[in-house]
Coordinates of C-alpha atoms in Angstrom, one line a residue:
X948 CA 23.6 66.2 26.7
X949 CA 21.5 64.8 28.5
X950 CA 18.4 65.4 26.4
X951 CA 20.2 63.8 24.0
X952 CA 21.4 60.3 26.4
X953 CA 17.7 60.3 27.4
X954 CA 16.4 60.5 24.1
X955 CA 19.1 57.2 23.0
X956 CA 17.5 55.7 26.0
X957 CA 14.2 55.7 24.6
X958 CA 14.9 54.7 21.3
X959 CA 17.3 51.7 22.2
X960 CA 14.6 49.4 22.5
X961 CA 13.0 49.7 19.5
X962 CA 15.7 49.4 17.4
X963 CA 16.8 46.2 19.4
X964 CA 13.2 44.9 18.9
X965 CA 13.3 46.0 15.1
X966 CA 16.8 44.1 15.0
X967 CA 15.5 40.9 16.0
X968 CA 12.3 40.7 14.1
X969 CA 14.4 41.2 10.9
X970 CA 17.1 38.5 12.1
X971 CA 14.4 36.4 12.3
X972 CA 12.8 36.8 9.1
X973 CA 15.9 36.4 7.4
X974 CA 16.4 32.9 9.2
X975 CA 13.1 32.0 8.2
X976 CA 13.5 33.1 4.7
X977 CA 16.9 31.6 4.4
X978 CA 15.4 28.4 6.0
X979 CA 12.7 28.3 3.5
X980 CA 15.0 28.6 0.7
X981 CA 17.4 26.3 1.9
X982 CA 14.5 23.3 1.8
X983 CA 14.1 23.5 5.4
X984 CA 11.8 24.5 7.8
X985 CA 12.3 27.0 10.4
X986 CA 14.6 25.8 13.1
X987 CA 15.8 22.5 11.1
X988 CA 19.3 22.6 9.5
X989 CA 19.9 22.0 5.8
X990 CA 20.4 18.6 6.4
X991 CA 17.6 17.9 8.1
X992 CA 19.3 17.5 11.3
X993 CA 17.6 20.3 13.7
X994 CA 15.8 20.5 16.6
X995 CA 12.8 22.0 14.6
X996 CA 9.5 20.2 13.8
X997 CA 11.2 18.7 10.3
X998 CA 13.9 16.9 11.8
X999 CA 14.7 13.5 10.6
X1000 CA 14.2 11.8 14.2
X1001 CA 11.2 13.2 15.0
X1002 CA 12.4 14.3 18.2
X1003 CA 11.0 17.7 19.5
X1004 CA 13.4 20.5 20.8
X1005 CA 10.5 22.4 22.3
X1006 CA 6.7 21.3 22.6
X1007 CA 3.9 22.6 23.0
X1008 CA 2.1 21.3 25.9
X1009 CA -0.2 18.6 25.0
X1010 CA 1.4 17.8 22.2
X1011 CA 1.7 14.0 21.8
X1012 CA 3.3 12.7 18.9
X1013 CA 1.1 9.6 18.6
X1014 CA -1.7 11.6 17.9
X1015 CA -0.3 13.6 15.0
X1016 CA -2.0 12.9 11.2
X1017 CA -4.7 10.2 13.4
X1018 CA -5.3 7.5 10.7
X1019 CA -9.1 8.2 10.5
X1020 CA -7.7 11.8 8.5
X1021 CA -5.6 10.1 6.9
X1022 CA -7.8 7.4 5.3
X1023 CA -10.6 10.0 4.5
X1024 CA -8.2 12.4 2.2
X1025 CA -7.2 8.6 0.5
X1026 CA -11.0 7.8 0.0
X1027 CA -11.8 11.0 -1.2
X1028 CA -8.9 11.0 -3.9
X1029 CA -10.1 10.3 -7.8
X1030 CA -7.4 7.4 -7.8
X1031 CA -9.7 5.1 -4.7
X1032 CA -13.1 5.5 -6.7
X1033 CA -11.6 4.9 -10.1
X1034 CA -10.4 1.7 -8.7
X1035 CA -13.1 0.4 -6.9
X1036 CA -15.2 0.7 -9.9
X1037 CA -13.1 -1.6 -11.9
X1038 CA -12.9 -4.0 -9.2
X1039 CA -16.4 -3.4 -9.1
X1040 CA -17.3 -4.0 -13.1
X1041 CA -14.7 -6.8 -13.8
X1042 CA -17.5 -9.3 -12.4
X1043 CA -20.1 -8.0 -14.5
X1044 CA -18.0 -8.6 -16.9
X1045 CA -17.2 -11.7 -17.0
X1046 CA -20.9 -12.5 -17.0
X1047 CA -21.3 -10.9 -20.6
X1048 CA -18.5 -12.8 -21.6
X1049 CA -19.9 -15.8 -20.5
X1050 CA -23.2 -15.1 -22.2
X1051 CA -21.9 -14.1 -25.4
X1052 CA -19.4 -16.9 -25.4
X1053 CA -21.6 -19.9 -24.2
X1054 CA -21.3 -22.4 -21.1
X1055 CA -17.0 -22.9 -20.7
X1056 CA -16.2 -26.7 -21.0
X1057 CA -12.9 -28.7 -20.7
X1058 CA -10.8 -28.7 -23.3
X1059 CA -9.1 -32.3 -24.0
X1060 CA -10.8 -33.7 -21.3
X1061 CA -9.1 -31.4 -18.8
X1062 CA -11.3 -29.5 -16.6
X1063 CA -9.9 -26.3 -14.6
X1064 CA -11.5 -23.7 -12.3
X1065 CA -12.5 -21.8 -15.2
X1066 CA -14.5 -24.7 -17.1
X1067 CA -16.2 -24.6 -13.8
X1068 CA -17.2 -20.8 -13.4
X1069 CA -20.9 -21.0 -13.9
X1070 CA -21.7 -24.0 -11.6
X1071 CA -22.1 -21.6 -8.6
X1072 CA -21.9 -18.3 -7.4
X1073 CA -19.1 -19.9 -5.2
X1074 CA -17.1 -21.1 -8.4
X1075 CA -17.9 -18.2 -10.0
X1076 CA -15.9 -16.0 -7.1
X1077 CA -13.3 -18.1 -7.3
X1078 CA -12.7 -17.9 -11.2
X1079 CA -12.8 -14.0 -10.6
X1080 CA -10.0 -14.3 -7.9
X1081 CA -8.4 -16.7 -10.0
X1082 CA -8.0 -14.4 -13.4
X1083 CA -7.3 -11.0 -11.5
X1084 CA -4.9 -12.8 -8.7
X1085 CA -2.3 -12.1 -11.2
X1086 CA -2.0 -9.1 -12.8
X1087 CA -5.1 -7.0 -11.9
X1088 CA -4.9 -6.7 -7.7
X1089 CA -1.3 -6.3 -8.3
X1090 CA -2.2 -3.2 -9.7
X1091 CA -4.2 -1.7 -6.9
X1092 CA -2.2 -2.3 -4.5
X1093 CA 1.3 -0.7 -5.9
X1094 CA -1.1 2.2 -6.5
X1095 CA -2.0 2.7 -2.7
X1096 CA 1.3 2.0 -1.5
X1097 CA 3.2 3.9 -4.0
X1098 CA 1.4 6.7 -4.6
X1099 CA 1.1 7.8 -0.8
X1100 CA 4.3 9.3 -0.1
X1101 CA 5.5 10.4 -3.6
X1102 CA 2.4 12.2 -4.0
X1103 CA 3.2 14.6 -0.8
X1104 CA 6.1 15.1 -2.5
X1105 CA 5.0 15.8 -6.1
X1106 CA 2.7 18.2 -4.3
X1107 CA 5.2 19.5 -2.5
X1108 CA 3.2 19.3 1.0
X1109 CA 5.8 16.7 2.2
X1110 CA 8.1 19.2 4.1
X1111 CA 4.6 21.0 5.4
X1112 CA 3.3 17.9 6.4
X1113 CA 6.3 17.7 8.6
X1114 CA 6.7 21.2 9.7
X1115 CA 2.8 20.5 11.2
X1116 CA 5.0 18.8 13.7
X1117 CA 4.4 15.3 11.8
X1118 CA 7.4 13.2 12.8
X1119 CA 8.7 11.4 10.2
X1120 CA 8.1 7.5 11.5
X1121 CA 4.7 9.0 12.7
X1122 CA 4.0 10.0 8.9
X1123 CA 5.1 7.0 7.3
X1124 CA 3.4 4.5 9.7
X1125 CA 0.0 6.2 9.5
X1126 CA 0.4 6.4 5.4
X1127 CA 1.2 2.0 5.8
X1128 CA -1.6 0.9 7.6
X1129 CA -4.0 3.1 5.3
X1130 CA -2.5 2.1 1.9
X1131 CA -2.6 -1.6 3.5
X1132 CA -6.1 -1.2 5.1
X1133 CA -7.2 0.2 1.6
X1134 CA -4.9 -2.7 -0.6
X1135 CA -6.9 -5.4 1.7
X1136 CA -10.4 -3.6 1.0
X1137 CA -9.9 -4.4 -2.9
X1138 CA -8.8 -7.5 -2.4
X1139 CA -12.1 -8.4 -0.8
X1140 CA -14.5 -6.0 -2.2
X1141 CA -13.7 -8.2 -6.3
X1142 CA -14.4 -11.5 -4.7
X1143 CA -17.4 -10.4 -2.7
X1144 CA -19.2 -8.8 -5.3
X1145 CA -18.3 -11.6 -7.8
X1146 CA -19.8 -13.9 -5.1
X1147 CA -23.2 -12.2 -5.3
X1148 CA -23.5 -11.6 -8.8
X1149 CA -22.3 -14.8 -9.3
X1150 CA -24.9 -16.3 -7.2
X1151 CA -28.0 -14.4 -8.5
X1152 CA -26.6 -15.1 -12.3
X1153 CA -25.8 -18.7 -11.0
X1154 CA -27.7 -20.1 -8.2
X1155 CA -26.2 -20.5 -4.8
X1156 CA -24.4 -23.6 -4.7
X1157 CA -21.7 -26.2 -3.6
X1158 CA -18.4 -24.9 -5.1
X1159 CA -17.6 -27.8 -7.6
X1160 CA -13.8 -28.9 -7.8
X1161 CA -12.1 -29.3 -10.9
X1162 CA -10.2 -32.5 -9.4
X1163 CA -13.6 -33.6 -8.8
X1164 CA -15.7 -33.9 -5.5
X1165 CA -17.4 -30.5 -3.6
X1166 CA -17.7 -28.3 -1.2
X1167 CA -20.8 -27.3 0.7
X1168 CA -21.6 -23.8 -0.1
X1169 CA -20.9 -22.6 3.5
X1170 CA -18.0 -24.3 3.7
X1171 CA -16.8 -22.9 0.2
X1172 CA -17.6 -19.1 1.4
X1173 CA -15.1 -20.1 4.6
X1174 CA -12.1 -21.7 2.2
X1175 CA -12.4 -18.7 -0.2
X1176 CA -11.5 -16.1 2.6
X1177 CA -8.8 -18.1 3.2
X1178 CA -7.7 -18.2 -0.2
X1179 CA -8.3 -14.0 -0.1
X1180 CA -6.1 -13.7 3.0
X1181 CA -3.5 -15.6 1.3
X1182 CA -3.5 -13.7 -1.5
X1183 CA -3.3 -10.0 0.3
X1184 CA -0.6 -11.9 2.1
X1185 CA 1.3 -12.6 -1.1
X1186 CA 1.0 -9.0 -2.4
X1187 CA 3.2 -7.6 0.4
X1188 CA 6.2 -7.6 -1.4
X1189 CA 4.1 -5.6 -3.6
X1190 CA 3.3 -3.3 -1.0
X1191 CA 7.3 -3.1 0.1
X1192 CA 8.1 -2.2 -3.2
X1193 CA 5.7 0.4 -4.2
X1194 CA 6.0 1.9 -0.3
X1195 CA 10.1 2.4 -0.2
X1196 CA 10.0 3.4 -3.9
X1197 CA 7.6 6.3 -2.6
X1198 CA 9.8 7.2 0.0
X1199 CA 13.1 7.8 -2.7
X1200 CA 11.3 9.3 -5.3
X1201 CA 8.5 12.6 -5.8
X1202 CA 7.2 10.6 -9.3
X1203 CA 4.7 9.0 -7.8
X1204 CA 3.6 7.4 -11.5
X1205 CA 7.4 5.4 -11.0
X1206 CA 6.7 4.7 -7.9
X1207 CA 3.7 2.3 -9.1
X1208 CA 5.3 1.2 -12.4
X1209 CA 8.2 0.5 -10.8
X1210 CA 6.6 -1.9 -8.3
X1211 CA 4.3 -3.5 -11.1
X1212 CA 7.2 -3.7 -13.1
X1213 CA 9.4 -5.7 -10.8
X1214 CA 6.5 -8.2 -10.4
X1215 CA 5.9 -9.0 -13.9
X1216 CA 10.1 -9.9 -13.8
X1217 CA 9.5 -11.9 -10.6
X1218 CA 6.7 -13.6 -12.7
X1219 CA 8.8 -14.1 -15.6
X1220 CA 11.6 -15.5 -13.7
X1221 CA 9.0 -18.0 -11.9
X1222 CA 8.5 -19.0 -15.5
X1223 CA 11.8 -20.3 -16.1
X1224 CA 12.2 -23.6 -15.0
X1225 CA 16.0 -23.7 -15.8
X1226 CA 16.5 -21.9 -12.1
X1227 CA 15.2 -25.0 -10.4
X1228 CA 14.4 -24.8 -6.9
X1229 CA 15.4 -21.6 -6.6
X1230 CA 12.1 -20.5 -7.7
X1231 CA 11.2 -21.5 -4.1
X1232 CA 12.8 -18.1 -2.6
X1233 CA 10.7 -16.0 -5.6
X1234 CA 7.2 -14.7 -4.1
X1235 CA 5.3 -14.9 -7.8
X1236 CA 6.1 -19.2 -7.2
X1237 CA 3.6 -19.4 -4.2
X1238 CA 0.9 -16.7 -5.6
X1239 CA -1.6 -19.4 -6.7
X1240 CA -1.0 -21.4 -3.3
X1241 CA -4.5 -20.4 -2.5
X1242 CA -5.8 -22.7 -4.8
X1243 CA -5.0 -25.7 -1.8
X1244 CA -7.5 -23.8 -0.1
X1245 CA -10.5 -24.8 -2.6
X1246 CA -9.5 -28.9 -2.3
X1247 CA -11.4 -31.6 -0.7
X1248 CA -8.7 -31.4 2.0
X1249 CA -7.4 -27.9 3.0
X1250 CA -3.6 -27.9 2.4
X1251 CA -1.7 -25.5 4.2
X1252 CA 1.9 -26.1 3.2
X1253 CA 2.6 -24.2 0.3
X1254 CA 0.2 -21.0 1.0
X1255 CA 2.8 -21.5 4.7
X1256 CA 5.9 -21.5 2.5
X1257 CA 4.7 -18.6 0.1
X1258 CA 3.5 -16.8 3.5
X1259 CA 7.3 -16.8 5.0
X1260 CA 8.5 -15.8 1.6
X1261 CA 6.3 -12.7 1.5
X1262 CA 6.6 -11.7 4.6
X1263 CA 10.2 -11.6 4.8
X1264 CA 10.8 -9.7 1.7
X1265 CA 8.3 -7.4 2.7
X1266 CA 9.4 -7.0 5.9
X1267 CA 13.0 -5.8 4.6
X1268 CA 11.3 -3.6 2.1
X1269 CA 9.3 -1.8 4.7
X1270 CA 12.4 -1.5 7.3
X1271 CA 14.5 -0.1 4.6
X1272 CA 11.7 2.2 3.4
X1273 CA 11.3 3.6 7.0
X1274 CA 15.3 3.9 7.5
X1275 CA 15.8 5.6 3.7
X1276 CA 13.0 8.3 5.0
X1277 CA 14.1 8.9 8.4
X1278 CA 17.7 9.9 6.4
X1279 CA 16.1 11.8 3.4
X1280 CA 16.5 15.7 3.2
X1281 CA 12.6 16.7 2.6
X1282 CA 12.8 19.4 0.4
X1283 CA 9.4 19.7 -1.9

């Protein structure tokens, strides 16, 4: 008997200890399974490292949420992606471009007698950049900037390395902020890199020059460089609703492809509405009304009230967009 108690003895412990490890490898399996990582409910409301506050049960010391996914490693994977350099060289070409078109095609001139900033492009490198803002303001640095704000967080998701990227511990505001300021840091880099190149290619195809004004009259060429990065600040300004689009549509879906067309989408309607001039002044409150307020900038006398009105209008929507982007994410059950 009591061979046989002390031989229990010995063996309690390991079956407690083999107990235990396989409790917990069915919790972890079950939490993998579930969509969750270990020590976070289903429903994303756990103490774990995925939970939807960001709040951490248990640290490890030194740990310092503020320094998790720094923005410098965030904003090398973004360069590095094929997406960034495929962009950058259309930015790039589109003023190269336009020089062969205006070689084949001859020197622009008014038509009726009306002149416009395009009849103007080869007076100067200065006029030049500012026909190249002018034709892609539009349609073509829309594009970029849906695709760096709208293909951040879907793309985690569509490779499902969301929920890791969380389980790192990357809290969930922490995550989203760092992914913002790159996509906008990056949106902001293409909205300068087209005008800056079309400057200099403008100006050794052109001359450097006064930028002449359609209106009539000039501005000194150092005077026009000045008024045209007002004109590009106003125009990264204008894109933010853009931005708020393609970023909260990133946070509700894992396509990141609907994520960009669905932001580019909803400003060609805002720029088809603009064009109805049955709605009156309530154009005023659409963002696509104020997107060639830049143009004040490039007059004798810099105008600031309409690139202020289309400034407020931005921001605002953009601001909501963001706030509910951050608020959907913070709720959202992370499962790929």
């Amino acid at each position: 008997m009591n061979a046989n108690a002390r031989t229990e003895e010995t063996e309690a412990p390991g079956a407690a200890a083999t107990k235990a490890a396989t409790t917990a490898a069915a919790a972890t399996s079950a939490a993998v399974t579930a969509g969750t990582a270990p020590g976070e409910t289903p429903n994303g409301s756990g103490t774990g490292t995925g939970n939807r506050s960001g709040n951490q049960g248990e640290t490890a010391p030194g740990y310092r949420a503020r320094r998790t996914l720094p923005l410098r490693v965030e904003a090398v994977r973004q360069l590095k992606r094929r997406r960034t350099m495929v962009m950058a060289a259309i930015l790039v070409a589109l003023p190269f471009i336009l020089v062969a078109a205006f070689a084949i095609g001859g020197e622009p001139g008014g038509r009726e007698g009306r002149i416009t900033l395009m009849d103007t492009a080869t007076a100067s490198g200065a006029n030049f950049a500012a026909t190249a803002l002018f034709v892609s303001a539009g349609f073509l640095l829309v594009v970029p900037v849906a695709l760096f704000c709208g293909d951040t967080v879907a793309a985690e998701a569509s490779w499902s390395s969301l929920r890791y990227l969380l389980a790192a511990p990357v809290p969930r505001w922490r995550l989203l902020w760092s992914k913002l300021v790159v996509a906008l840091a990056f949106s902001a880099a293409a909205m300068v890199l087209l005008p800056l190149v079309a400057l200099a290619v403008g100006s050794v195809a052109y001359g450097w020059g006064p930028l002449q004004i359609p209106t009539g009259g000039s501005l000194p060429a150092g005077d026009a460089v000045g008024r045209l990065g007002i004109a590009v600040a106003f125009v990264f300004v204008s894109q933010l609703v853009t931005a708020g689009l393609a970023f909260w549509l990133s946070t509700v879906t894992d396509a990141p492809l609907g994520a960009v067309g669905g932001a580019v989408g909803l400003t060609i309607v805002g720029n088809v509405l603009d064009a109805v001039t049955a709605l009156g002044s309530w154009r005023d409150f659409l963002p696509a009304h104020w997107q060639f307020a830049w143009a004040d900038a490039l007059q004798p006398q810099l105008e600031w009230a309409g690139m202020l009105k289309g400034t407020s209008v931005s921001v605002t929507y953009a601001l909501v967009l963001f706030a509910l982007a951050f608020r959907g994410f913070a709720r959202k059950d992370v499962v790929s």
